[in-house]
Amino acid sequence: DIQMTQSPSTLAASVGDRITITCRASQSIGNWLAWYQLKPGKAPKLLIYKASSLQSGVPSRFSGSGSGTEFTLTISSLQPDDFATYYCQLYDTYSQFTFGPGTKVDLK
Amino acid sequence: EVQVSQSGGDLVQPGGSLRLSCVMSGFMPRRYAMSWVRQAPGKGLEWVASISDDGDSAFYADSVKGRFTISRDNSKNSMYVQMNRLRVEDTAVYYCVGRIDYWGQGTLVTVSS
């Protein structure tokens, strides 16, 4: 099975900061990579699909890049609503639906 | 507008059974794979199971294989998961997911004596 890792596990940042989260796959997954934002008590929110496509309604300060085994999620200017936990996810077929361990973005 | 409605969460004893249900509307769920994802208290997201658009193929995480059964009824735009031989470690909020972007509100399953 393909394993997903994320770094860092926790990130302390301030409003206005540019932040980057990295996700790595144990083998090439093409661009079958999604990013989600998760807040307590709420369902996960899809931000990015196919590694770099912005989901409808998601602010343009979110962007994704990468292919193969290494991917990044960037928030260009962190806003108060962005403090949350972020997960990457492999979804190449419905038999491969693996999540990374998550990255918590905290207020510095 | 897409709506995903879940039901069935409850408190159950270890070794017990529970069935979760999910109904989707506002898009064509029968054209897409659907999945169950869970989040245990204080833990990350964990994929549980997925089912193909026609219901002919099902896939499971190793942690639930042989105990959980995913199914769907396209005539009712519905998906289900039958959970048997439940363990304490199955305690989690369970989410129904259509494609990768349509998520239910989550339903809490608590396995405890």
Short mmCIF file of C-alpha atoms in Angstrom, two decimals:
data_model
loop_
_atom_site.label_atom_id
_atom_site.label_comp_id
_atom_site.label_asym_id
_atom_site.label_seq_id
_atom_site.Cartn_x
_atom_site.Cartn_y
_atom_site.Cartn_z
CA ASP A 1 0.00 0.00 0.00
CA ILE A 2 1.07 3.55 -0.67
CA GLN A 3 1.87 5.58 2.44
CA MET A 4 1.42 9.33 2.75
CA THR A 5 3.50 11.57 5.01
CA GLN A 6 3.21 15.27 5.79
CA SER A 7 5.55 17.86 7.18
CA PRO A 8 5.58 19.66 9.43
CA SER A 9 3.11 18.07 11.84
CA THR A 10 2.53 21.44 13.49
CA LEU A 11 3.16 24.91 12.16
CA ALA A 12 2.96 28.15 14.15
CA ALA A 13 2.28 31.20 12.03
CA SER A 14 0.86 34.71 12.10
CA VAL A 15 -1.89 36.34 10.09
CA GLY A 16 -0.42 37.47 6.77
CA ASP A 17 2.30 34.81 6.70
CA ARG A 18 2.96 32.68 3.66
CA ILE A 19 3.00 29.02 4.69
CA THR A 20 3.81 25.80 2.89
CA ILE A 21 2.89 22.25 3.85
CA THR A 22 4.57 19.28 2.19
CA CYS A 23 3.04 15.90 1.45
CA ARG A 24 5.04 12.92 0.22
CA ALA A 25 3.87 9.59 -1.21
CA SER A 26 5.86 6.40 -0.80
CA GLN A 27 5.63 5.83 -4.55
CA SER A 28 4.49 7.85 -7.54
CA ILE A 29 0.81 8.75 -7.55
CA GLY A 30 0.80 11.01 -10.60
CA ASN A 31 -1.33 13.99 -9.66
CA TRP A 32 -4.04 12.11 -7.75
CA LEU A 33 -3.64 14.26 -4.69
CA ALA A 34 -6.20 16.31 -2.79
CA TRP A 35 -5.90 18.74 0.11
CA TYR A 36 -8.53 19.23 2.81
CA GLN A 37 -9.05 21.68 5.64
CA LEU A 38 -10.53 20.31 8.85
CA LYS A 39 -11.94 22.30 11.73
CA PRO A 40 -13.36 20.88 14.98
CA GLY A 41 -16.97 19.84 14.67
CA LYS A 42 -17.10 20.37 10.92
CA ALA A 43 -16.83 18.10 7.92
CA PRO A 44 -13.57 18.28 5.95
CA LYS A 45 -13.52 20.90 3.23
CA LEU A 46 -11.92 20.09 -0.11
CA LEU A 47 -9.45 22.79 -1.10
CA ILE A 48 -7.38 21.34 -3.95
CA TYR A 49 -7.86 18.34 -6.24
CA LYS A 50 -5.61 16.80 -8.88
CA ALA A 51 -2.66 18.31 -7.01
CA SER A 52 -3.15 21.86 -8.25
CA SER A 53 -6.79 22.48 -9.18
CA LEU A 54 -8.60 24.90 -6.88
CA GLN A 55 -11.99 23.67 -5.75
CA SER A 56 -14.86 26.00 -6.59
CA GLY A 57 -15.46 28.59 -3.89
CA VAL A 58 -12.04 28.22 -2.26
CA PRO A 59 -10.08 31.48 -1.92
CA SER A 60 -7.25 31.98 -4.37
CA ARG A 61 -4.71 32.37 -1.55
CA PHE A 62 -4.72 28.55 -1.47
CA SER A 63 -2.63 26.80 -4.09
CA GLY A 64 -1.26 23.33 -4.67
CA SER A 65 1.64 22.01 -6.67
CA GLY A 66 3.64 18.88 -7.31
CA SER A 67 3.36 15.52 -8.96
CA GLY A 68 4.73 12.04 -8.56
CA THR A 69 5.80 11.74 -4.94
CA GLU A 70 6.11 15.29 -3.61
CA PHE A 71 3.37 17.86 -3.26
CA THR A 72 2.87 21.19 -1.52
CA LEU A 73 -0.03 23.24 -0.27
CA THR A 74 0.67 26.96 0.00
CA ILE A 75 -1.40 29.65 1.67
CA SER A 76 -0.07 32.92 0.32
CA SER A 77 -1.35 35.18 3.11
CA LEU A 78 -2.71 33.40 6.16
CA GLN A 79 -6.09 34.63 7.33
CA PRO A 80 -7.75 34.15 10.74
CA ASP A 81 -10.16 31.61 9.23
CA ASP A 82 -7.25 29.46 8.03
CA PHE A 83 -6.12 28.22 11.44
CA ALA A 84 -7.06 24.57 11.12
CA THR A 85 -5.63 21.15 10.38
CA TYR A 86 -4.75 20.28 6.80
CA TYR A 87 -4.68 16.80 5.28
CA CYS A 88 -3.41 15.53 1.99
CA GLN A 89 -5.11 12.54 0.41
CA LEU A 90 -4.29 10.05 -2.31
CA TYR A 91 -7.38 9.18 -4.32
CA ASP A 92 -6.24 7.55 -7.55
CA THR A 93 -9.02 5.00 -7.52
CA TYR A 94 -11.67 4.10 -5.04
CA SER A 95 -9.36 1.45 -3.71
CA GLN A 96 -6.66 3.93 -2.81
CA PHE A 97 -8.04 6.64 -0.58
CA THR A 98 -5.19 7.23 1.86
CA PHE A 99 -4.84 10.31 4.04
CA GLY A 100 -1.68 11.89 5.36
CA PRO A 101 -1.34 12.33 9.14
CA GLY A 102 -2.27 16.02 9.05
CA THR A 103 -0.61 19.37 9.69
CA LYS A 104 -2.01 21.64 12.39
CA VAL A 105 -1.64 25.35 11.71
CA ASP A 106 -1.60 27.28 14.97
CA LEU A 107 -1.40 30.93 15.85
CA LYS A 108 2.14 31.99 16.72
CA GLU B 1 -27.77 22.29 -4.06
CA VAL B 2 -26.01 19.13 -2.98
CA GLN B 3 -27.20 17.64 0.28
CA VAL B 4 -25.68 14.69 2.11
CA SER B 5 -27.66 13.39 5.05
CA GLN B 6 -26.35 10.75 7.44
CA SER B 7 -28.00 8.69 10.15
CA GLY B 8 -27.41 5.69 12.36
CA GLY B 9 -24.73 6.71 14.82
CA ASP B 10 -25.18 5.39 18.35
CA LEU B 11 -23.59 3.96 21.48
CA VAL B 12 -22.97 0.24 21.12
CA GLN B 13 -21.19 -2.35 23.20
CA PRO B 14 -17.99 -4.05 22.01
CA GLY B 15 -18.87 -6.95 19.76
CA GLY B 16 -22.12 -5.31 18.73
CA SER B 17 -23.39 -4.17 15.34
CA LEU B 18 -24.56 -0.94 13.79
CA ARG B 19 -25.67 0.24 10.37
CA LEU B 20 -24.97 3.74 9.08
CA SER B 21 -26.95 5.28 6.24
CA CYS B 22 -26.31 8.16 3.88
CA VAL B 23 -28.65 9.80 1.39
CA MET B 24 -27.40 12.21 -1.27
CA SER B 25 -29.28 14.62 -3.45
CA GLY B 26 -28.53 17.47 -5.79
CA PHE B 27 -26.09 15.62 -7.98
CA MET B 28 -25.89 12.23 -9.62
CA PRO B 29 -24.38 10.01 -6.91
CA ARG B 30 -25.08 6.91 -8.97
CA ARG B 31 -22.38 8.02 -11.40
CA TYR B 32 -19.66 8.15 -8.80
CA ALA B 33 -17.80 6.10 -6.28
CA MET B 34 -18.74 6.73 -2.67
CA SER B 35 -16.83 6.21 0.53
CA TRP B 36 -16.86 6.19 4.29
CA VAL B 37 -14.17 8.07 6.18
CA ARG B 38 -13.80 8.32 9.95
CA GLN B 39 -12.04 10.42 12.53
CA ALA B 40 -11.42 8.94 15.95
CA PRO B 41 -11.23 11.33 18.93
CA GLY B 42 -7.98 13.26 18.78
CA LYS B 43 -6.85 11.43 15.65
CA GLY B 44 -6.59 12.15 11.94
CA LEU B 45 -8.80 11.18 9.05
CA GLU B 46 -8.93 7.49 8.17
CA TRP B 47 -10.44 6.02 5.04
CA VAL B 48 -12.77 3.13 5.92
CA ALA B 49 -14.29 1.79 2.71
CA SER B 50 -15.29 2.69 -0.83
CA ILE B 51 -17.76 1.33 -3.35
CA SER B 52 -17.85 1.68 -7.11
CA ASP B 53 -20.55 3.61 -8.94
CA ASP B 54 -22.43 0.45 -9.87
CA GLY B 55 -21.91 -1.18 -6.49
CA ASP B 56 -20.09 -4.14 -7.96
CA SER B 57 -16.74 -3.42 -6.36
CA ALA B 58 -15.99 -2.64 -2.73
CA PHE B 59 -12.71 -1.90 -0.99
CA TYR B 60 -11.86 -1.79 2.69
CA ALA B 61 -9.16 -0.57 5.01
CA ASP B 62 -7.34 -3.44 6.68
CA SER B 63 -8.63 -2.24 10.06
CA VAL B 64 -12.25 -3.03 9.12
CA LYS B 65 -11.90 -5.79 6.53
CA GLY B 66 -14.09 -8.76 7.35
CA ARG B 67 -16.16 -6.78 9.87
CA PHE B 68 -17.65 -3.91 7.84
CA THR B 69 -19.70 -4.18 4.64
CA ILE B 70 -20.33 -1.21 2.38
CA SER B 71 -23.31 -1.17 0.03
CA ARG B 72 -25.40 1.24 -2.00
CA ASP B 73 -28.86 1.52 -3.49
CA ASN B 74 -28.73 3.79 -6.51
CA SER B 75 -32.51 3.81 -6.82
CA LYS B 76 -32.54 5.62 -3.46
CA ASN B 77 -29.31 7.62 -3.92
CA SER B 78 -28.18 5.93 -0.74
CA MET B 79 -25.12 4.27 0.70
CA TYR B 80 -24.73 2.14 3.79
CA VAL B 81 -22.12 0.53 5.97
CA GLN B 82 -22.95 -2.46 8.10
CA MET B 83 -20.51 -2.59 11.01
CA ASN B 84 -20.22 -5.89 12.87
CA ARG B 85 -17.98 -7.10 15.70
CA LEU B 86 -17.39 -3.51 16.70
CA ARG B 87 -14.33 -2.67 18.78
CA VAL B 88 -13.56 0.20 21.13
CA GLU B 89 -11.10 1.50 18.55
CA ASP B 90 -13.94 1.88 16.02
CA THR B 91 -15.21 4.82 18.08
CA ALA B 92 -15.19 7.79 15.71
CA VAL B 93 -17.17 10.30 13.74
CA TYR B 94 -18.05 8.62 10.47
CA TYR B 95 -18.41 10.66 7.29
CA CYS B 96 -20.20 9.70 4.11
CA VAL B 97 -18.35 11.00 1.03
CA GLY B 98 -19.57 11.31 -2.54
CA ARG B 99 -16.73 11.57 -5.06
CA ILE B 100 -14.17 13.43 -2.96
CA ASP B 101 -15.99 16.70 -2.51
CA TYR B 102 -19.42 15.93 -1.12
CA TRP B 103 -19.23 15.17 2.60
CA GLY B 104 -21.95 14.47 5.09
CA GLN B 105 -22.12 16.17 8.45
CA GLY B 106 -20.72 13.15 10.23
CA THR B 107 -22.31 10.76 12.69
CA LEU B 108 -20.80 9.62 15.98
CA VAL B 109 -20.31 5.95 16.68
CA THR B 110 -19.27 5.15 20.23
CA VAL B 111 -18.21 1.63 21.12
CA SER B 112 -18.06 1.22 24.87
CA SER B 113 -19.25 -1.04 27.62
#
